Short mmCIF file of C-alpha atoms in Angstrom, two decimals:
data_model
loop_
_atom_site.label_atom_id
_atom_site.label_comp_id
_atom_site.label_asym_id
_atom_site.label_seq_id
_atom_site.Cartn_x
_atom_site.Cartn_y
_atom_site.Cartn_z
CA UNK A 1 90.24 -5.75 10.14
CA UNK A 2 88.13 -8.41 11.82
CA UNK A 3 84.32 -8.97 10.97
CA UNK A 4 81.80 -10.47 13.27
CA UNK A 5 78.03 -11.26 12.23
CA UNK A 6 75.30 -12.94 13.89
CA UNK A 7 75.08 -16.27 11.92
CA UNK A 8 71.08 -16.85 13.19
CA UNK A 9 70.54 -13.25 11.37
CA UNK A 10 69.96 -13.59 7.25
CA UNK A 11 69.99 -9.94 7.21
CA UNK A 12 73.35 -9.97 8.88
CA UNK A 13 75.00 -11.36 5.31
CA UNK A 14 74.21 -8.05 3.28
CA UNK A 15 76.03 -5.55 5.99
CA UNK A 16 78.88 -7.86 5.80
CA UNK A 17 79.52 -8.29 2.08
CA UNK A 18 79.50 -4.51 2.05
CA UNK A 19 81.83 -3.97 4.89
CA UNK A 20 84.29 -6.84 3.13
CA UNK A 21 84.68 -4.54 -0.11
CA UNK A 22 85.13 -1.57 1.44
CA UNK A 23 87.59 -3.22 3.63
CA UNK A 24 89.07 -4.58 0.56
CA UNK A 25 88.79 -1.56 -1.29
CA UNK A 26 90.79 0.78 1.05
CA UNK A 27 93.84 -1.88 0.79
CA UNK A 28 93.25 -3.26 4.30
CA UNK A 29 93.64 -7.29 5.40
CA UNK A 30 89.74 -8.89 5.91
CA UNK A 31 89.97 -11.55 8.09
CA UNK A 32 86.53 -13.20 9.59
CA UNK A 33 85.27 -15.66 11.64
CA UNK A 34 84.76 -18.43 10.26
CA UNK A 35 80.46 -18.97 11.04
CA UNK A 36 80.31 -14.99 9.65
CA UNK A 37 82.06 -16.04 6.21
CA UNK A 38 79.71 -18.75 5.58
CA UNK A 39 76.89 -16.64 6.35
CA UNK A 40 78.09 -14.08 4.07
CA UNK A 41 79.52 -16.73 1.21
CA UNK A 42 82.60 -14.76 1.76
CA UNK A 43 86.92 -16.10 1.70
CA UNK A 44 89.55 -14.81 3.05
CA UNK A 45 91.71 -15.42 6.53
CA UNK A 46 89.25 -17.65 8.89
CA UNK A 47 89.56 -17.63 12.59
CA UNK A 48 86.92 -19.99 13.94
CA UNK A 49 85.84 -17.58 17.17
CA UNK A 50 86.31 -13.94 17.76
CA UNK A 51 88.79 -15.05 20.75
CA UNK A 52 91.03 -16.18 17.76
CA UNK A 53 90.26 -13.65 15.60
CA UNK A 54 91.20 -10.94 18.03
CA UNK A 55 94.10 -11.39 18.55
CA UNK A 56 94.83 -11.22 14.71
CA UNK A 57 93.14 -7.60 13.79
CA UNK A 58 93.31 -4.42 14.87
CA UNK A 59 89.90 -3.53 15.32
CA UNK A 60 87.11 -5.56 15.00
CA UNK A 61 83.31 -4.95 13.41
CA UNK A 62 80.49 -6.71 14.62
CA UNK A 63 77.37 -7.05 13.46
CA UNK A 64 74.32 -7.90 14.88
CA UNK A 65 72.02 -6.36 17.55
CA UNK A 66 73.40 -5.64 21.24
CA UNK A 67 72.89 -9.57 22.42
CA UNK A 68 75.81 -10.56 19.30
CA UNK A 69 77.79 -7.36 20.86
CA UNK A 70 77.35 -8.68 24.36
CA UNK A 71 78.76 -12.13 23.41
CA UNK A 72 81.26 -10.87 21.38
CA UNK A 73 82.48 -9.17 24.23
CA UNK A 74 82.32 -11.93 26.50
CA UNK A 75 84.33 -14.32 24.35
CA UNK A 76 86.98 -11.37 23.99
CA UNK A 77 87.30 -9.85 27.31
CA UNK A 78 90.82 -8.74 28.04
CA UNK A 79 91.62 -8.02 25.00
CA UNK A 80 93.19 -4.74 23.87
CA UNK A 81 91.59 -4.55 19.86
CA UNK A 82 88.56 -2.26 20.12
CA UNK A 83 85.22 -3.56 18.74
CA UNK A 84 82.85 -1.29 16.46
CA UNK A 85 79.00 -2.10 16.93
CA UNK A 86 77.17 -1.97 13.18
CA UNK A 87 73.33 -2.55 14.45
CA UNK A 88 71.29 -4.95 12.62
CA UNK A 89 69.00 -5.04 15.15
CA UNK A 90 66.01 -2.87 17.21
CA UNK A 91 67.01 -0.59 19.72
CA UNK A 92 71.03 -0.91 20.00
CA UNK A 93 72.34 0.97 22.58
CA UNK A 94 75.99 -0.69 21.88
CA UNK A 95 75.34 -1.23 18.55
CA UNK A 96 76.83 2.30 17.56
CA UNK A 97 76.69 2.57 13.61
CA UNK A 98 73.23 1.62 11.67
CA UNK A 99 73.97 -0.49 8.95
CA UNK A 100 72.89 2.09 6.26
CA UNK A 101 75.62 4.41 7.70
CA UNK A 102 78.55 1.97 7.18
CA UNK A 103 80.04 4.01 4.58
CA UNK A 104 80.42 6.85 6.16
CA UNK A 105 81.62 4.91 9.86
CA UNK A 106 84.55 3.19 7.76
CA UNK A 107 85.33 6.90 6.19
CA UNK A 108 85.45 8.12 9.79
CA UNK A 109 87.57 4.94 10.68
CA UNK A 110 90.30 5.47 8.00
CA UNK A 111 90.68 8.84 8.60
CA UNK A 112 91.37 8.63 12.60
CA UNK A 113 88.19 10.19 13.84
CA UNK A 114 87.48 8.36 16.47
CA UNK A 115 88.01 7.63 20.27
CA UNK A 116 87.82 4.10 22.82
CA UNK A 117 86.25 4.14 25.70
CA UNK A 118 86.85 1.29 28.07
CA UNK A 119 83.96 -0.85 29.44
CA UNK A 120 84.24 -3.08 32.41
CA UNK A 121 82.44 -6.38 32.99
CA UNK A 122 80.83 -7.73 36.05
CA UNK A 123 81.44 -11.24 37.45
CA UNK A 124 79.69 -13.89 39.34
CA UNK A 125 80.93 -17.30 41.25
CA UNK A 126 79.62 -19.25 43.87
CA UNK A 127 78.18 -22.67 44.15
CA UNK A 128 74.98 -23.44 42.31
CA UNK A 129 72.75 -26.50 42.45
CA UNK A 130 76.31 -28.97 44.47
CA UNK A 131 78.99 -27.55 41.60
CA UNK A 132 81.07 -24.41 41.87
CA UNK A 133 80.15 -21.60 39.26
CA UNK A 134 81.71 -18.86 37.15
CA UNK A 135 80.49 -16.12 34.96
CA UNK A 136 80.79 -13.03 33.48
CA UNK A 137 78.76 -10.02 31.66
CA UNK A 138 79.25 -6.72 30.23
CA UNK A 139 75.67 -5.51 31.00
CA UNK A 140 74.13 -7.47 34.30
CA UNK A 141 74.07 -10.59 36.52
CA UNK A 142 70.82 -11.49 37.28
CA UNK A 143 69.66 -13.84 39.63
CA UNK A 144 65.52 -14.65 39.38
CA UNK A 145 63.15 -16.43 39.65
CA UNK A 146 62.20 -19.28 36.89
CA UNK A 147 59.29 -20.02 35.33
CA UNK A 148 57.21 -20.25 38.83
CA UNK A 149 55.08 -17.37 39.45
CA UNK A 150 55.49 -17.05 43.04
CA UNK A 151 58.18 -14.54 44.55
CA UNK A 152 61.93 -15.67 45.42
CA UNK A 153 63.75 -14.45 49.05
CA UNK A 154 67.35 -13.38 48.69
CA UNK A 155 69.49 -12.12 50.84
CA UNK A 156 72.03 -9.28 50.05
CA UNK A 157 75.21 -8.07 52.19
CA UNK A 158 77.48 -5.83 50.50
CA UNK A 159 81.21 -5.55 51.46
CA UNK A 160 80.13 -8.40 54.49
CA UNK A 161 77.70 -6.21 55.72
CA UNK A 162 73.63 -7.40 55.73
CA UNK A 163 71.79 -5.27 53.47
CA UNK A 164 68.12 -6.45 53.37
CA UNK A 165 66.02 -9.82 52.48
CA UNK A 166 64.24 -8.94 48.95
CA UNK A 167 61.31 -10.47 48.33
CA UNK A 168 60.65 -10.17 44.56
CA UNK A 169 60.75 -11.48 41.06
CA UNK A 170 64.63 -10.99 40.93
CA UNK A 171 67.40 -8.97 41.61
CA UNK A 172 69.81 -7.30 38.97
CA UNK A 173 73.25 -6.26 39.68
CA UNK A 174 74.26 -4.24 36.73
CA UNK A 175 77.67 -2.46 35.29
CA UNK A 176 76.92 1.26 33.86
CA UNK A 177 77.24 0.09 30.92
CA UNK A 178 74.10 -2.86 31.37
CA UNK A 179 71.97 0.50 32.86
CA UNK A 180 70.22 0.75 29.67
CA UNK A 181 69.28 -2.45 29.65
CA UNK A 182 67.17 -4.83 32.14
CA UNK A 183 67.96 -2.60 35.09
CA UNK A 184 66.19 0.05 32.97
CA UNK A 185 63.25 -1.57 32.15
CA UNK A 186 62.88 -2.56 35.94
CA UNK A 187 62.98 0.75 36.69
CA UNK A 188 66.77 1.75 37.71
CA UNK A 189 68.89 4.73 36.83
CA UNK A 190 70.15 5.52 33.50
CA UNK A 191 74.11 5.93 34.16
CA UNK A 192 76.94 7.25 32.15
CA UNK A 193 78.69 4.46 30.81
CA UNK A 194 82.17 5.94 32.12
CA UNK A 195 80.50 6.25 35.85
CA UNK A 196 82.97 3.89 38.47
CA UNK A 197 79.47 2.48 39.70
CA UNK A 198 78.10 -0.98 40.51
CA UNK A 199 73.69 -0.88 40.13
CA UNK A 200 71.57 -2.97 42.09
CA UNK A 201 67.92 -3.16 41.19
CA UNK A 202 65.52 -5.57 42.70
CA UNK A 203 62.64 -6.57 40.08
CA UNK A 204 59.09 -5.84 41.46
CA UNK A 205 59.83 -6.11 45.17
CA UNK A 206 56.85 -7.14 47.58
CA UNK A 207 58.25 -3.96 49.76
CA UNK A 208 57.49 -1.03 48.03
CA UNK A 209 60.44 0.73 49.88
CA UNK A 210 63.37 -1.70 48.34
CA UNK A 211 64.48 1.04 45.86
CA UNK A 212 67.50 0.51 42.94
CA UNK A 213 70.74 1.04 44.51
CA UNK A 214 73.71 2.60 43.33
CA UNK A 215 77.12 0.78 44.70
CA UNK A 216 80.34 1.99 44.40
CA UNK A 217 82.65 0.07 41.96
CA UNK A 218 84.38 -1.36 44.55
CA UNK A 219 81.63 -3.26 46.53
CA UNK A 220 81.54 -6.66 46.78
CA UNK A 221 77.93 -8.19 46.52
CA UNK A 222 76.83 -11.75 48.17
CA UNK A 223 73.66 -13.09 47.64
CA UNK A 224 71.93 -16.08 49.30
CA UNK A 225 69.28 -17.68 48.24
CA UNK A 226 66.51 -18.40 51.08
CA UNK A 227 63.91 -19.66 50.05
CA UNK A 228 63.71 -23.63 48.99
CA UNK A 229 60.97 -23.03 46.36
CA UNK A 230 60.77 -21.94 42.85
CA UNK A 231 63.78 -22.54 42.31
CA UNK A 232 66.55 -19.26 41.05
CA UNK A 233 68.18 -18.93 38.13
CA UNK A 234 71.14 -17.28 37.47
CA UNK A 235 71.64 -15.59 33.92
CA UNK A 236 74.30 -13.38 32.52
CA UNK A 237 73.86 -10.91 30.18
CA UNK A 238 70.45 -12.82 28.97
CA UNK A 239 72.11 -16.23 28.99
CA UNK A 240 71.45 -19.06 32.04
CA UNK A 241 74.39 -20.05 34.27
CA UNK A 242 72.53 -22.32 36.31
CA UNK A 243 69.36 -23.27 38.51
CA UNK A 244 70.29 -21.96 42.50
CA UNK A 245 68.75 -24.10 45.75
CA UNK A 246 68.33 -22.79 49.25
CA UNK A 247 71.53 -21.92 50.56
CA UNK A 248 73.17 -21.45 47.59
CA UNK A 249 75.65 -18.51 47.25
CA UNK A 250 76.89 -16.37 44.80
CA UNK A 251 79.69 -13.50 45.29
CA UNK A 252 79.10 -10.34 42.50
CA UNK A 253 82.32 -7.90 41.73
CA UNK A 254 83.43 -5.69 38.84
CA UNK A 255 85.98 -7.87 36.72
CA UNK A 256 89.27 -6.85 36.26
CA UNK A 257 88.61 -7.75 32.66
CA UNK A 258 87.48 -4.99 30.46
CA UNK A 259 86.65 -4.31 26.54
CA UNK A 260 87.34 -1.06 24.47
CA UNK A 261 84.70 0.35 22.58
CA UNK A 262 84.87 2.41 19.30
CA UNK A 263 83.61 5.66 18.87
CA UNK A 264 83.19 7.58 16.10
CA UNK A 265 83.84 11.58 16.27
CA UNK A 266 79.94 13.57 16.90
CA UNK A 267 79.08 10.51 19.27
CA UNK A 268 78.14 10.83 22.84
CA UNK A 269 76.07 9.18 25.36
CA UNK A 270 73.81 11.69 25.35
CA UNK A 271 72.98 11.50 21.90
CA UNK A 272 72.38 7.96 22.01
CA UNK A 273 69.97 8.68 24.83
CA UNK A 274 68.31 11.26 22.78
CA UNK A 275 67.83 9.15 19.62
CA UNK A 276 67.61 5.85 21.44
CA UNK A 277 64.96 6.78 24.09
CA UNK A 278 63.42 9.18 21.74
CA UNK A 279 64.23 12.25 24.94
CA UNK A 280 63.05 15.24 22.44
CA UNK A 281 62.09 17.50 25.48
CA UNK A 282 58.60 17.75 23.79
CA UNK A 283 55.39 18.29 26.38
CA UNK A 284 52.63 15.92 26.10
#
């Protein structure tokens, strides 16, 4: 079994030491990355990224809020070993287990009581500020303005069709899984994460009309970047790619690439949603 921490997180080292002697305890093989052991002051087989480690366990832990599980699963994409989310952070939507229930998670583990679900990622690649560029998320792709407070105009065709010109902070093209996250909080659809669905949600649009938009899987996205000034920026998952110019384009697709989540037995989506987003059904 592999274990993955945030390194930036103290509080990371304490959920780790306890998931290394239960490991231990039940007679499996701990094996770590190599930034997580020295976090944790812990030995035993050292892989210096989770790419390497992968490929060495049979299911992998990581710890950490949903950013560490969204790089995680960038760095591992392809893989077949599933990956188990033990939150250390805030909200955690991917983040399945709390790090007080640990205990019981592994229990659940040993014993088989569990499912994967398969999660794929979204890619981007197109030429950015004179160089040719290439990304990848589990959650979104977003293309926005940067620190300029003054809208950006992109233009959208999906499949090689026109859509519209947005004018508007951004746009966000999202995977179901990513629904939860920016898209969300720019006002787009929650969607089950097992929905074959591409989201596309512009952020604060100057017409009030330019509504989220829900893509099939399939569609291919290109966006162009009109206007000469600010300047875009293109992020996945929460990370910058690269500053886009006028002209600039950038081609957005479901990956073939894919990662397998963990699930423990008495999980769903919905209850996430429930606990998560606090949906209790209560009146006002």
């Amino acid at each position: 079994m592999g274990l993955v921490g945030n390194s930036e997180k103290v509080s990371c080292a304490d959920a780790v030491k306890q998931a290394a002697r239960l490991v231990r305890a039940a007679g499996r093989t701990l094996c770590l990355e190599e930034s997580t052991a020295t976090l944790a002051g812990l030995k035993g087989e050292l892989y210096p990224d989770a790419a390497a480690l992968i490929r060495a366990v049979d299911l992998l832990l990581v710890f950490g809020g949903d950013g560490t599980l969204l790089r995680v699963a960038r760095e591992i994409a392809g893989a077949h070993t599933p990956i188990l989310g033990i939150n250390i952070g805030s909200l955690g939507f991917l983040t399945a287990v709390p790090s007080d229930g640990l205990a019981p998670a592994l229990r659940h583990v040993w014993r088989g009581e569990f499912t994967f679900e398969s999660r794929s990622l979204i890619e981007a690649a197109g030429q950015g500020g004179g160089r040719a560029l290439a990304c990848a998320a589990l959650n979104d792709i977003v293309i926005s303005r940067g620190i300029a407070s003054r809208l950006v105009e992109l233009e959208v065709s999906v499949d090689g069709e026109l859509l519209t010109r947005y004018r508007c902070d951004g746009l966000i093209a999202s995977s179901p899984t990513g629904s939860t996250a920016y898209s969300l909080a720019a006002g787009g659809a929650v969607i089950f994460p097992t929905a074959h669905v591409l989201a596309l949600t512009p952020i604060c649009p100057h017409t009030l009309s330019n509504r989220a938009l829900i893509l099939p899987s399939s569609a291919t996205l290109q966006v162009k970047v009109i206007s000469p000034r600010p300047p875009s920026v293109l992020s996945a998952d929460g990370q910058v790619v690269s500053e886009l110019a006028a002209g600039d384009d950038i081609t957005i697709r479901r990956s073939r690439r894919s990662v397998r989540l963990m699930h423990l037995a008495g999980s769903s989506f919905c209850e996430t949603l429930r606990r998560k987003l606090h949906w209790r059904g209560a009146t006002i």
